[in-house]
Amino acid sequence: MAVPDSIAARRPAATSPPSPTANAKRRPSRPDAAYWLFLLPGTVLFLLVIGGPLLYTGYLSLTRWSGVGEPSFIGLENYRNLLTDEVFWTSFRNTVAMIVAMVVVPTLVGLVLAAVLFDTIGRRFRPRTAAALRAAFYLPQVLPVVVAGIVWGWILRPDGALNGLLDAVGLGALRHDWLGDPGSALPVVMAVMIWVQIGYPVVVFMAALERVNPELYEAAEIDGAGWWRRFRAITLAQIRPETFVVGLTCTIAAMKVFGPIYALTRGGPENATNVPSYFAYFTFFKRLHVGYGSAISMVLTLIIVVVAVLFIGAQNRAERQDGAL
Amino acid sequence: MAATLAPARRTPPPAHPARRPRQHRGVGRWLVLLLVGAAALVMLVPFAFMLLNAFKSPGDYSANGPLSWPTEFYTTGLRTYWEQVDFPVKLWNSIVISGSVAVLAVIVSLLSAYALGIGRVRGRLWIIGLFLLANMLPQEALVYPLYHFAKEAGLYNSRLAVIIIFTVIQAAFGTYLLASVLGTFPRTLLEAAALDGAGTWRILWRVVLPNVRPTIAVLLVFFFIWTWNEFLIPLVMLIDNQTQTVPVAIATLQGDRLMDAPTTNAGALLSLLPAILFFLIFQRTLARGITAGADK
């Protein structure tokens, strides 16, 4: 979702904020009947593919159903069962781990990397060097994440490349079944997700930095500001809108993560890497507890919507504060 | 979802970095370059492992391990994977699905965004918010009813079902983005066209469309690549060799534990190539689209 979002994020900054909408509001509104027709295909498709199925999942979450015959209505029983389901709580604890691996670490490291690539390498060496390095960080983002997961799954196998590498450098004692051991599986999956995710903030932040006037950095340097002060006073302040966008999109991606878990561990071993979306998939299609799977999905949906609304609210507050300054 | 594509290389930025006398200060900058360069190399190590083992025979792999240089240039792994999954069919399925979705979703987005951004129909902020939320929904919240309805409608295991579903999911995002772009569309252009007697259709095709073409190009590319990389819904909806996509094919084969390490790597290599190819082909369009989007 990287770039269109950053376009969207940058747009308000690029056009002077209030004028276009304000102008339009002052003008008498035109009869909009002619335009409803244009909204028709989108609305019909939306109701068919998103609205309807979402409501139906909501209904199914109140039933017991194996997918054949008639669902039988059981009220909130599925939700009550969720509260005492160990796997459900594990999967949401793992979501926190995914947020660390896909949001917190990539955003922090991405900020520093983007600033170093842009401020130090881009200016002290050639911009081309910075662009080539950026491409290396970004490459994992281009791939179907399942395929990346399969390559990593092989690397981490007992006879895979990581153990081979440890042998080769004389650390054979550290050989390990990385994904097969409940103790190491989650940290290893987190490391893979950092690898997958890191390029996204780097690219978005570097694009954001190109918007920043280079004279700011030069002036700060002449005034004797060191790298860290320039980073805090200029970089962080200038690219805050992009930081919000990256934070929001990555948090949602982390809460929805499915493909890498499917490819790497299928939630195992012993649910050590299970996440809500895989848990729901498994409950729907392997255990055929459609009602229970629907309840998991509805809880996940609700949490995502709440997080998104909170994020957007915080962003709007921050923008208003900026405007007030 | 966050797996995305952005311009890896921009067209050369405004010339100031080159024109400014380059500062050469100390070894610090070389140290920084060394560190970042090392980190970038670490990022590439998995690809190196994959390449090294994609051309190795299974015997060679079990005898000499994953790090040895292949004793011969072994291409049977690639050929095995190619034939086992009928790779050209998978490639074609992915192209048909992603291509149709990209075009259809752009059309639907443009129509809706026209009503919302230009037509400013009543309640548009709510509608846009709804589309935005729809884009954030976990697909698990939709997948079972979609699977069930598709079965009822005889669309299960058909590419058409996947095309329709992703057209809507991508269009939800496209509508949100295009509506915000069209919200700032110069009203004078629209009024001039209306004075000339152009109706809403004519204005859309003759005035609005030419002006948002760069954004549309970016959306086409993103929709194509996002759909290409989708996994859950294709995994659920497409169950046989004739309909599956490239990522689903390798995942199901791996799930069956039928593949030895060299074939896994050969399959991964084949499955990655199209994505890398698109990246190289499209990065210029993307860079152009992004500047067009940002500078307006």
XYZ file of C-alpha atoms in Angstrom:
621
model
C 0.000 0.000 0.000
C 3.064 2.109 0.181
C 2.991 4.621 -2.502
C -0.569 5.617 -3.143
C -0.824 6.158 0.566
C 2.160 8.380 0.588
C 0.625 10.269 -2.295
C -2.506 10.623 -0.274
C -0.510 11.656 2.732
C 1.462 14.182 0.833
C -1.399 15.642 -1.070
C -2.779 17.800 1.716
C 0.696 19.118 2.356
C 1.261 19.889 -1.314
C -1.925 21.842 -1.864
C -2.559 24.614 0.587
C -4.891 22.772 2.946
C -8.245 24.436 3.431
C -8.895 26.312 0.215
C -10.288 23.753 -2.305
C -12.978 22.279 -0.083
C -13.852 25.615 1.403
C -14.352 27.104 -2.034
C -16.504 24.242 -3.113
C -18.670 24.545 -0.058
C -19.304 28.195 -0.588
C -20.510 27.551 -4.117
C -24.163 26.449 -4.321
C -24.096 22.663 -4.622
C -25.118 21.287 -7.970
C -27.883 18.758 -8.390
C -26.105 15.502 -7.736
C -28.746 13.147 -9.116
C -26.802 12.630 -12.328
C -23.811 11.428 -10.337
C -25.574 8.700 -8.376
C -25.571 6.611 -11.505
C -21.775 6.553 -11.456
C -21.811 5.230 -7.947
C -24.102 2.360 -8.891
C -21.612 -0.296 -10.123
C -19.276 0.296 -7.215
C -22.091 0.136 -4.689
C -23.661 -3.012 -6.066
C -20.314 -4.807 -6.213
C -19.416 -3.563 -2.755
C -22.626 -4.903 -1.236
C -22.194 -8.207 -3.040
C -18.566 -8.894 -2.186
C -17.875 -6.980 1.021
C -21.015 -5.730 2.765
C -23.125 -8.853 2.361
C -20.405 -11.379 3.235
C -19.333 -9.315 6.259
C -22.869 -9.260 7.628
C -23.224 -12.960 6.885
C -20.015 -13.713 8.778
C -21.445 -11.682 11.628
C -24.583 -13.813 11.567
C -22.618 -17.056 11.276
C -20.605 -16.099 14.343
C -23.844 -16.560 16.300
C -24.418 -20.063 14.985
C -23.004 -23.547 15.031
C -22.397 -24.749 11.483
C -20.166 -27.199 9.683
C -20.765 -25.666 6.264
C -23.486 -28.103 5.177
C -27.124 -28.062 6.151
C -28.637 -25.254 8.152
C -26.668 -23.162 10.665
C -28.193 -23.480 14.136
C -28.462 -20.283 16.129
C -26.647 -20.361 19.478
C -26.408 -16.688 20.414
C -23.130 -15.561 21.904
C -21.852 -19.004 22.797
C -18.963 -18.871 20.299
C -17.761 -15.606 21.797
C -18.030 -17.008 25.321
C -15.967 -20.002 24.253
C -13.366 -17.739 22.714
C -12.761 -16.096 26.079
C -11.613 -19.371 27.579
C -9.809 -20.648 24.472
C -6.073 -20.809 25.118
C -5.270 -20.829 21.388
C -7.278 -17.683 20.835
C -5.300 -15.803 23.483
C -2.018 -17.196 22.198
C -2.865 -16.053 18.690
C -3.543 -12.510 19.862
C -0.371 -12.480 21.966
C 1.454 -13.453 18.803
C -0.204 -10.546 17.021
C 1.645 -8.273 19.430
C 4.860 -10.033 18.428
C 3.953 -9.469 14.764
C 3.372 -5.775 15.442
C 6.816 -5.553 17.007
C 8.339 -7.340 14.014
C 6.354 -5.627 11.277
C 5.754 -2.139 12.682
C 7.963 -1.137 15.586
C 11.314 -2.485 14.440
C 10.933 -1.676 10.717
C 9.703 1.847 11.438
C 12.510 2.661 13.877
C 15.239 1.015 11.813
C 13.652 2.385 8.639
C 13.781 5.944 9.956
C 17.470 5.663 10.763
C 18.287 3.825 7.535
C 16.363 6.277 5.380
C 18.036 9.215 7.088
C 21.474 7.639 6.745
C 20.883 6.722 3.111
C 19.524 10.148 2.288
C 21.526 12.459 4.520
C 24.882 10.714 4.763
C 25.241 8.389 1.800
C 23.107 10.308 -0.688
C 24.948 13.554 -0.033
C 28.467 12.405 0.848
C 28.545 9.823 -1.915
C 26.501 9.712 -5.082
C 22.670 9.507 -4.892
C 23.037 6.464 -7.112
C 24.795 4.589 -4.315
C 21.902 5.362 -2.000
C 19.385 4.223 -4.628
C 21.172 0.912 -5.163
C 21.282 0.222 -1.423
C 17.621 1.146 -1.122
C 16.747 -1.355 -3.857
C 18.491 -4.107 -1.876
C 16.390 -3.347 1.194
C 13.249 -3.114 -0.878
C 13.624 -6.323 -2.876
C 11.789 -8.595 -0.373
C 8.740 -6.311 -0.626
C 8.407 -7.022 -4.335
C 8.019 -10.771 -3.973
C 4.874 -12.744 -3.290
C 5.289 -13.058 0.445
C 4.357 -16.741 0.349
C 7.261 -17.482 -1.954
C 9.616 -15.580 0.330
C 8.180 -17.653 3.178
C 8.938 -20.871 1.342
C 12.552 -19.896 0.709
C 12.966 -18.977 4.379
C 11.228 -22.159 5.437
C 13.884 -24.108 3.583
C 16.753 -21.979 4.936
C 15.555 -22.636 8.483
C 14.975 -26.359 8.047
C 17.222 -28.704 10.064
C 19.127 -29.523 6.851
C 18.760 -25.967 5.536
C 21.179 -23.203 4.783
C 21.293 -21.576 8.206
C 22.532 -24.716 9.936
C 24.891 -25.278 7.015
C 26.249 -21.793 7.530
C 26.721 -22.365 11.263
C 28.647 -25.560 10.515
C 30.814 -23.796 7.998
C 31.916 -21.080 10.428
C 32.580 -23.562 13.216
C 29.452 -22.838 15.234
C 27.946 -26.233 14.517
C 27.051 -26.513 18.199
C 24.314 -23.923 17.610
C 22.567 -26.098 15.001
C 18.886 -26.045 15.696
C 15.495 -26.958 14.299
C 14.651 -23.288 14.148
C 11.005 -23.518 13.162
C 10.363 -26.881 14.787
C 11.154 -25.830 18.338
C 8.309 -23.984 20.091
C 10.905 -21.896 21.932
C 12.638 -20.524 18.857
C 9.860 -20.537 16.249
C 8.266 -17.203 17.137
C 11.490 -15.155 17.360
C 12.644 -16.688 14.084
C 9.353 -15.888 12.346
C 9.633 -12.349 13.711
C 13.113 -12.041 12.224
C 11.802 -13.173 8.838
C 8.995 -10.600 9.027
C 11.487 -7.843 9.776
C 13.393 -8.913 6.672
C 10.173 -8.849 4.628
C 8.983 -5.526 5.948
C 12.030 -3.318 6.370
C 12.137 -2.024 2.784
C 8.708 -0.452 2.939
C 9.436 2.271 5.527
C 12.855 2.872 3.990
C 11.335 3.624 0.585
C 8.456 5.701 1.924
C 10.675 7.720 4.254
C 13.293 8.331 1.580
C 10.602 9.574 -0.796
C 9.362 11.823 2.021
C 12.836 13.214 2.611
C 13.098 14.296 -1.002
C 10.315 16.698 -0.187
C 12.374 18.298 2.572
C 14.342 21.347 1.578
C 18.045 20.369 1.554
C 18.952 23.841 2.729
C 17.462 22.972 6.108
C 20.135 20.335 6.572
C 22.893 22.581 5.291
C 21.863 25.439 7.539
C 21.715 23.109 10.524
C 25.133 21.730 9.686
C 26.626 25.201 9.429
C 25.130 25.956 12.813
C 27.051 22.979 14.119
C 24.182 20.530 14.581
C 25.447 16.974 14.638
C 23.872 14.066 12.827
C 21.615 13.087 15.736
C 20.269 16.596 16.224
C 19.602 16.987 12.508
C 17.828 13.621 12.581
C 15.600 14.621 15.463
C 14.935 18.241 14.618
C 14.553 17.977 10.859
C 14.023 14.429 9.664
C 11.544 13.283 12.286
C 9.597 16.521 12.283
C 9.348 16.769 8.522
C 8.212 13.268 7.729
C 5.668 12.783 10.468
C 2.722 12.351 8.075
C 4.519 9.466 6.382
C 5.359 7.946 9.749
C 1.652 7.850 10.542
C 0.829 6.234 7.222
C 3.549 3.623 7.631
C 2.476 2.976 11.209
C -1.159 2.505 10.252
C -0.686 0.359 7.143
C 1.944 -1.834 8.796
C -0.079 -2.311 11.963
C -3.059 -3.455 9.945
C -0.865 -5.717 7.822
C 0.625 -7.189 11.002
C -2.806 -7.921 12.467
C -3.863 -9.600 9.216
C -0.662 -11.527 8.530
C -1.457 -14.912 6.989
C 0.702 -15.939 4.021
C 4.088 -16.051 5.793
C 2.658 -18.028 8.709
C 1.036 -20.445 6.294
C 4.278 -20.931 4.402
C 6.638 -21.038 7.385
C 4.942 -22.866 10.227
C 1.175 -23.274 9.718
C 0.847 -21.737 13.149
C 2.914 -24.460 14.774
C 4.689 -25.930 16.586
C 2.076 -26.247 19.334
C 0.493 -22.944 18.264
C 3.718 -21.114 19.103
C 3.337 -18.996 15.958
C -0.418 -19.099 15.512
C -2.054 -15.781 14.605
C -5.760 -14.865 14.463
C -6.043 -14.995 10.679
C -4.440 -18.426 10.462
C -6.464 -19.600 13.443
C -9.641 -18.469 11.649
C -8.611 -20.118 8.378
C -7.818 -23.360 10.167
C -11.094 -23.281 12.084
C -13.098 -22.617 8.896
C -11.511 -25.025 6.489
C -9.749 -27.719 8.504
C -11.911 -28.103 11.583
C -15.095 -27.037 9.740
C -16.314 -25.023 12.737
C -17.667 -22.219 10.619
C -19.487 -20.421 13.421
C -16.443 -20.410 15.656
C -14.177 -19.285 12.803
C -16.611 -16.463 12.095
C -16.437 -15.349 15.717
C -12.617 -15.221 15.538
C -12.846 -13.205 12.309
C -15.353 -10.780 13.780
C -13.178 -10.121 16.831
C -10.181 -9.530 14.586
C -12.237 -7.219 12.354
C -13.456 -5.244 15.328
C -9.945 -4.774 16.710
C -8.637 -3.673 13.315
C -11.425 -1.139 12.882
C -10.828 0.269 16.368
C -7.071 0.529 15.784
C -7.613 2.201 12.414
C -10.047 4.729 13.853
C -7.694 5.525 16.754
C -4.768 5.948 14.377
C -6.668 8.243 12.040
C -7.967 10.236 14.987
C -4.444 10.684 16.355
C -3.216 11.744 12.936
C -5.934 14.345 12.592
C -5.152 15.725 16.050
C -1.470 15.962 15.180
C -2.267 17.759 11.941
C -4.500 20.238 13.712
C -1.743 20.943 16.233
C 0.680 21.547 13.382
C -1.818 23.917 11.837
C -2.158 25.813 15.107
C 1.563 26.423 15.420
C -1.089 -6.157 1.839
C 1.855 -4.073 2.717
C 3.834 -5.941 0.159
C 4.108 -3.155 -2.317
C 6.136 -1.647 -4.957
C 7.590 1.763 -5.029
C 10.116 3.327 -7.293
C 13.483 1.837 -6.442
C 15.210 4.405 -8.494
C 13.847 7.782 -9.192
C 14.567 9.694 -12.304
C 17.534 11.855 -11.296
C 16.369 14.295 -8.659
C 16.738 18.023 -9.177
C 20.403 18.532 -9.752
C 21.523 20.134 -6.499
C 23.340 17.160 -4.978
C 25.598 16.894 -7.992
C 26.244 20.577 -8.313
C 27.122 21.111 -4.700
C 30.792 20.597 -3.983
C 30.961 17.224 -2.339
C 32.253 17.292 1.178
C 34.965 14.807 1.952
C 35.184 14.511 5.645
C 37.090 11.807 7.404
C 36.636 8.088 7.445
C 33.305 8.332 9.234
C 31.311 8.380 6.053
C 33.152 5.316 4.731
C 32.384 3.487 7.941
C 28.698 4.341 7.547
C 28.748 3.170 3.935
C 30.422 -0.050 5.001
C 27.813 -0.727 7.684
C 24.817 0.017 5.488
C 26.378 -1.922 2.626
C 26.879 -4.924 4.895
C 23.253 -4.705 6.030
C 22.126 -4.579 2.396
C 24.208 -7.664 1.624
C 22.591 -9.511 4.531
C 19.214 -8.678 2.963
C 20.343 -10.388 -0.237
C 21.787 -13.526 1.372
C 18.530 -15.537 1.113
C 18.438 -14.863 -2.619
C 22.024 -16.044 -2.941
C 21.178 -19.246 -1.046
C 18.206 -19.799 -3.299
C 20.190 -19.308 -6.510
C 23.008 -21.515 -5.279
C 20.651 -24.396 -4.584
C 18.223 -24.010 -7.469
C 20.841 -25.473 -9.805
C 22.019 -28.334 -7.622
C 21.077 -31.993 -7.959
C 19.326 -33.613 -4.971
C 22.245 -36.018 -4.586
C 24.718 -33.156 -4.564
C 22.594 -31.376 -1.969
C 22.408 -34.285 0.435
C 26.107 -35.086 -0.015
C 27.602 -31.589 0.154
C 24.966 -29.532 1.933
C 23.368 -26.212 1.123
C 26.513 -24.080 0.956
C 28.657 -25.955 -1.535
C 29.102 -24.784 -5.093
C 27.030 -27.061 -7.402
C 29.139 -29.871 -8.853
C 27.273 -29.527 -12.140
C 24.902 -26.979 -13.640
C 21.756 -28.940 -12.881
C 18.552 -27.715 -14.479
C 16.374 -30.763 -13.928
C 14.996 -29.175 -10.739
C 13.691 -26.245 -12.741
C 12.280 -28.551 -15.377
C 10.694 -30.841 -12.773
C 8.954 -27.941 -11.101
C 7.927 -26.439 -14.430
C 6.263 -29.695 -15.514
C 4.970 -30.803 -12.140
C 2.880 -27.678 -11.605
C 2.371 -26.978 -15.311
C 3.958 -23.587 -14.773
C 2.787 -21.894 -18.013
C -0.839 -22.508 -16.975
C -0.163 -20.982 -13.541
C 1.533 -18.021 -15.134
C -1.387 -17.527 -17.494
C -3.910 -17.777 -14.649
C -2.020 -15.173 -12.651
C -1.797 -12.871 -15.657
C -5.500 -13.220 -16.538
C -6.634 -12.685 -12.952
C -4.289 -9.799 -12.109
C -4.742 -8.104 -15.493
C -8.548 -8.274 -15.418
C -8.660 -7.099 -11.833
C -6.359 -4.154 -12.541
C -8.470 -2.918 -15.459
C -11.883 -3.575 -13.933
C -10.950 -2.154 -10.540
C -9.630 1.031 -12.131
C -12.871 1.459 -14.092
C -15.038 0.901 -11.016
C -12.817 3.196 -8.909
C -12.946 5.940 -11.494
C -16.726 5.825 -11.781
C -17.253 5.864 -8.019
C -14.584 8.474 -7.418
C -16.148 10.673 -10.086
C -19.428 10.666 -8.202
C -17.705 11.209 -4.862
C -14.873 13.602 -5.730
C -16.421 15.641 -8.552
C -20.131 15.016 -8.117
C -19.811 15.496 -4.367
C -22.906 13.400 -3.787
C -24.480 13.671 -0.378
C -22.926 11.594 2.381
C -19.707 11.210 0.403
C -17.436 11.385 3.429
C -19.266 8.432 4.958
C -19.086 6.509 1.726
C -15.369 7.179 1.333
C -14.766 6.188 4.951
C -16.679 2.974 4.355
C -14.530 2.137 1.330
C -11.391 2.853 3.314
C -12.485 0.569 6.134
C -13.444 -2.109 3.615
C -9.885 -2.053 2.382
C -8.617 -2.705 5.892
C -10.915 -5.633 6.675
C -9.252 -8.959 7.245
C -10.217 -11.228 4.370
C -11.115 -13.896 6.918
C -14.220 -11.861 7.682
C -15.391 -12.329 4.087
C -13.862 -15.555 2.945
C -16.324 -18.135 4.214
C -19.471 -16.506 2.829
C -17.652 -15.838 -0.441
C -16.575 -19.466 -0.600
C -20.071 -20.618 0.233
C -21.841 -18.295 -2.240
C -19.343 -19.147 -4.961
C -20.166 -22.821 -4.495
C -23.889 -22.101 -4.658
C -23.464 -19.960 -7.751
C -21.290 -22.516 -9.526
C -18.340 -20.130 -9.471
C -16.218 -22.157 -7.081
C -12.783 -22.990 -8.463
C -13.221 -20.444 -11.248
C -10.955 -17.541 -12.035
C -14.023 -15.366 -12.557
C -14.940 -15.532 -8.858
C -11.446 -14.417 -7.843
C -11.515 -11.644 -10.443
C -14.821 -10.277 -9.154
C -13.724 -10.425 -5.517
C -10.429 -8.640 -6.033
C -11.959 -6.097 -8.379
C -14.077 -4.972 -5.451
C -11.330 -5.172 -2.823
C -8.865 -3.191 -4.939
C -11.536 -0.753 -6.083
C -12.290 0.032 -2.446
C -8.791 1.422 -2.136
C -8.804 2.962 -5.619
C -12.055 4.786 -4.903
C -10.666 6.230 -1.708
C -7.470 7.392 -3.410
C -9.038 8.704 -6.612
C -11.825 10.448 -4.725
C -9.255 12.382 -2.722
C -7.330 13.207 -5.906
C -10.490 14.333 -7.707
C -11.555 16.328 -4.658
C -8.872 18.839 -5.563
C -9.667 18.795 -9.286
C -9.730 22.363 -10.668
C -13.399 23.374 -10.746
C -12.794 25.926 -13.492
C -11.999 23.144 -15.966
C -15.255 21.409 -15.119
C -17.279 24.582 -15.357
C -15.759 25.499 -18.706
C -16.670 22.064 -20.060
C -20.185 22.333 -18.643
C -20.620 25.740 -20.285
C -19.640 24.134 -23.576
C -22.605 21.839 -23.065
C -20.707 18.691 -22.118
C -22.702 16.199 -20.065
C -21.380 14.266 -17.096
C -20.172 11.345 -19.244
C -18.364 13.581 -21.662
C -16.710 15.504 -18.840
C -15.542 12.264 -17.254
C -13.928 10.902 -20.426
C -12.734 14.137 -22.009
C -11.773 16.322 -19.058
C -11.278 14.277 -15.922
C -9.716 11.098 -17.304
C -6.890 12.772 -19.251
C -5.966 14.751 -16.167
C -5.715 11.831 -13.772
C -4.007 9.461 -16.187
C -0.754 9.328 -14.181
C -2.590 8.322 -11.011
C -4.530 5.730 -12.977
C -1.331 4.269 -14.385
C 0.010 3.882 -10.864
C -3.224 2.263 -9.703
C -3.153 -0.186 -12.616
C 0.335 -1.299 -11.705
C -0.397 -1.559 -7.999
C -3.632 -3.468 -8.500
C -1.857 -5.857 -10.832
C 0.965 -6.562 -8.417
C -1.173 -6.680 -5.284
C -3.522 -9.151 -6.931
C -0.594 -11.179 -8.222
C 0.724 -11.547 -4.658
C -2.638 -12.306 -3.024
C -2.824 -15.592 -1.244
C -5.699 -16.412 1.111
C -8.672 -16.039 -1.218
C -6.982 -17.696 -4.206
C -5.896 -20.510 -1.882
C -9.475 -21.078 -0.772
C -11.189 -20.513 -4.108
C -8.856 -22.155 -6.589
C -8.266 -25.799 -5.901
C -7.061 -27.462 -9.047
C -4.146 -27.353 -11.395
C -6.089 -25.617 -14.127
C -7.076 -22.578 -12.086
C -4.373 -21.960 -9.475
C -2.054 -18.976 -9.473
C 1.730 -18.888 -9.210
C 1.975 -18.321 -5.421
C -0.785 -20.820 -4.621
C 0.853 -23.493 -6.784
C 4.156 -23.439 -4.921
C 2.478 -23.258 -1.529
C 0.231 -26.255 -2.134
C 3.071 -28.286 -3.587
C 5.248 -27.455 -0.610
C 2.352 -28.377 1.661
C 2.263 -31.827 0.113
C 5.944 -32.207 1.101
C 6.674 -33.499 -2.363
C 9.641 -31.305 -3.032
C 13.290 -31.845 -2.231
C 15.401 -28.802 -1.415
C 16.709 -28.124 -4.938
C 13.219 -28.364 -6.446
C 11.867 -26.046 -3.730
C 14.506 -23.499 -4.630
C 13.995 -23.939 -8.354
C 10.248 -23.456 -7.861
C 10.800 -20.395 -5.701
C 13.153 -18.959 -8.302
C 10.596 -19.463 -11.089
C 7.849 -17.965 -8.912
C 9.929 -14.911 -8.031
C 11.032 -14.080 -11.554
C 7.753 -12.540 -12.773
C 7.555 -10.298 -9.699
C 11.091 -9.057 -10.193
C 10.381 -8.565 -13.884
C 7.327 -6.378 -13.174
C 9.337 -4.422 -10.698
C 11.963 -3.652 -13.341
C 9.391 -2.913 -16.070
C 7.093 -0.747 -14.011
C 9.382 1.200 -11.768
C 9.585 4.080 -14.196
C 5.807 4.366 -14.542
C 5.575 4.349 -10.796
C 8.203 7.024 -10.319
C 6.465 9.196 -12.892
C 3.044 8.604 -11.396
C 4.250 9.429 -7.932
C 5.821 12.705 -8.898
C 2.720 13.551 -10.896
C 0.605 12.767 -7.868
C 2.734 14.733 -5.454
C 3.567 17.832 -7.442
C 0.127 18.798 -8.604
